[in-house]
């Protein structure tokens, strides 16, 4: 029986390994983590992450060929294939701080593999890493090899949170990079055989190591760039009377462009887009390519601009002050169908509103009170935004209440900000909400999900990103 061990039981390691276990009953899969509490949660009724469809798969396979264990070393020693799916955040200190990927976790995993291994291993980079990381890992392993043969493969993950299971079941492609030596090709084939249990062969792409590593960064940069492109257009739409949804639709109909990922928003969030683009920028700079670095940097700058622009619309529309006013925040996760708040635009929007001394009442169906409090009081690292480096004071956090119902959040509020596109926000009883709000009552839709016409008929003053402006708002321009 082939034995797989995955180091890192997070948003990638957990779902990916659960699907491998489901699709490959003949393979034993063990997921390990240094976080004992995370492993305990994977073994409990309450999984550590919310992902539609995941719980069913885990329940089906757990204890059969899928195991979650805190015993990292034993399971690594016994495995034939080791996936490394640890976090690779942006460095916050030292050389490359604010841009380079922090490979501390990766390196310690590699050193541990070298320490405990007694048989040949295929080591698979699942984490997103800077191009050429495989070379560094090879060096660490080969300098400590004790005669063991290690083959390093790059097998980046393309799943998106909220749709992880369907993405894993039916991937656009699986990418495997390896050395162009006979041993390297053999290792590629071994991993290919795992995916071939359910992925059609023509969707399994093999490349050299560096192409695979760079393709992951490139894919995320291209995706984020589309969002910044449409968000930049949304500002121009507001200035000209064009409607960004109509523009996206017309542009996306061109099959060379395509219709996906053209939804204007308050800005993209998530743990990877910003981190991976910053990493790409750093790699470009290290390779003496400042023009290329600046090109990609602009994707992040437009994203920051979009969040700032949204807050400015809120404040300027409400007579240039939100001090003491209650603002309902609907949605805090970085997208729907996840409880993940990493780099969610809601953090930046809420912090800016709190700086303007608003009182916030936040509702999100999946994010816990503790998580929101932590996010709003945490020192957030952000390049070009020194203001974000200032920690929130405990008194600011007191201006936040977290409730478990959208109606409760909006009660007596002056305004509602929709920051995550949860489906339930489409079907709220907006008349009931309006009746219980202060007047004039504002809706600032950061996800273009409300029926603007209907809400205006009820009496709301509505701002929807990139849509023709409400006459009220038109007269109160937001200078970002
Ligand atoms: N979150 C996502 O949707 C995607 C993430 N990625 C990439 O996958 C990697 C992992 O991301 P997530 O799963 O979101 O991170 P995560 O933070 O949810 O999980 C990483 C896990 O690794 C564990 N860990 C760290 N060092 C360890 C060590 N030495 N030994 C054992 N366990 C260790 C941590 O305790 C944590 O539970 C990152 O490089 C990310 O860029 C790639 C595609 C999608
Ligand atoms: O490397 C990663 O971590 C992953 O990053 C993204 O996945 P994820 O961040 O989970 O979610 P997305 O669906 O890409 O959404 C990212 C952000 O962009 C926003 N977005 C997305 C699409 C769009 O049209 N407009 C828009 O504002 C979302 O609301 C969200 O805040 C990529 O889509 C995955 O392919 C990749 O594997």
XYZ file of C-alpha atoms and ligand atoms in Angstrom, residues 6-16 32-36 38-39 42 49 51 70 72 76 84-89 103-110 112 126-129 156-162 164 216 220 270-273 275-276 334 340 342, ligand 1:
106
model
C 0.871 15.502 4.353
C 2.629 18.003 6.599
C 0.182 20.838 7.340
C -3.492 20.235 8.146
C -4.774 23.591 6.907
C -7.125 24.872 4.202
C -5.087 23.071 1.547
C -3.697 19.993 3.316
C -7.026 18.967 4.894
C -9.362 19.091 1.865
C -6.718 17.902 -0.638
C 0.059 15.712 10.398
C 0.461 19.124 11.991
C 2.454 20.750 14.769
C -0.803 22.277 15.946
C -2.267 19.598 18.208
C -5.983 21.572 14.790
C -5.459 17.811 14.610
C -9.952 17.265 12.418
C -12.386 24.773 8.643
C -15.833 24.124 3.421
C -0.002 14.989 15.794
C 4.650 14.214 12.677
C 6.838 11.188 7.850
C 4.420 19.713 2.342
C 1.478 22.056 2.732
C 2.649 24.393 5.467
C 2.032 28.125 5.504
C 4.343 30.417 3.532
C 3.367 33.923 4.710
C 10.067 29.956 4.338
C 10.742 29.266 8.026
C 7.966 26.664 8.261
C 8.973 25.057 4.983
C 12.621 24.812 5.957
C 11.871 23.338 9.361
C 9.631 20.734 7.700
C 12.424 19.882 5.235
C 12.651 17.320 9.976
C 2.125 21.729 -2.195
C 2.578 25.102 -0.535
C 2.966 28.094 -2.822
C 6.666 28.926 -2.803
C 0.997 23.616 -6.623
C -2.633 23.722 -5.570
C -5.217 25.784 -7.471
C -8.321 25.226 -5.341
C -10.300 28.236 -4.175
C -11.864 28.352 -0.721
C -15.615 27.889 -0.633
C -12.443 23.535 -2.657
C 1.385 29.059 -9.456
C -2.654 34.000 -8.869
C -7.789 35.908 1.010
C -4.536 34.558 2.261
C -2.836 34.236 -1.104
C -3.377 36.880 -3.769
C 1.104 37.431 -0.478
C 1.854 35.728 -3.784
C -13.076 37.325 2.474
C -11.703 32.470 6.553
C -7.284 36.254 6.196
N -5.750 28.638 1.379
C -5.865 28.365 0.086
O -6.949 28.409 -0.487
C -4.658 27.981 -0.721
C -3.389 27.987 -0.176
N -2.294 27.630 -0.922
C -0.946 27.571 -0.330
O -0.891 26.403 0.505
C -0.064 26.641 1.643
C -0.844 26.339 2.899
O -1.937 27.226 2.958
P -3.138 26.995 3.982
O -3.511 25.561 3.998
O -4.153 28.012 3.661
O -2.392 27.356 5.353
P -2.865 27.050 6.837
O -2.228 28.066 7.697
O -4.342 26.857 6.868
O -2.217 25.603 7.147
C -0.851 25.385 7.287
C -0.642 24.400 8.432
O 0.727 24.014 8.466
C 1.081 23.768 9.825
N 2.536 23.764 9.955
C 3.399 24.801 9.816
N 4.664 24.377 9.964
C 4.623 23.044 10.205
C 5.610 22.057 10.448
N 6.899 22.359 10.414
N 5.204 20.790 10.688
C 3.884 20.474 10.694
N 2.900 21.369 10.470
C 3.262 22.648 10.216
C 0.385 24.880 10.576
O 0.230 24.556 11.939
C -0.955 24.985 9.813
O -1.965 24.210 10.437
C 0.401 28.088 1.509
O 1.664 28.093 0.889
C -0.612 28.721 0.597
O -0.067 29.774 -0.156
C -2.436 27.223 -2.222
C -3.675 27.175 -2.808
C -4.889 27.534 -2.105
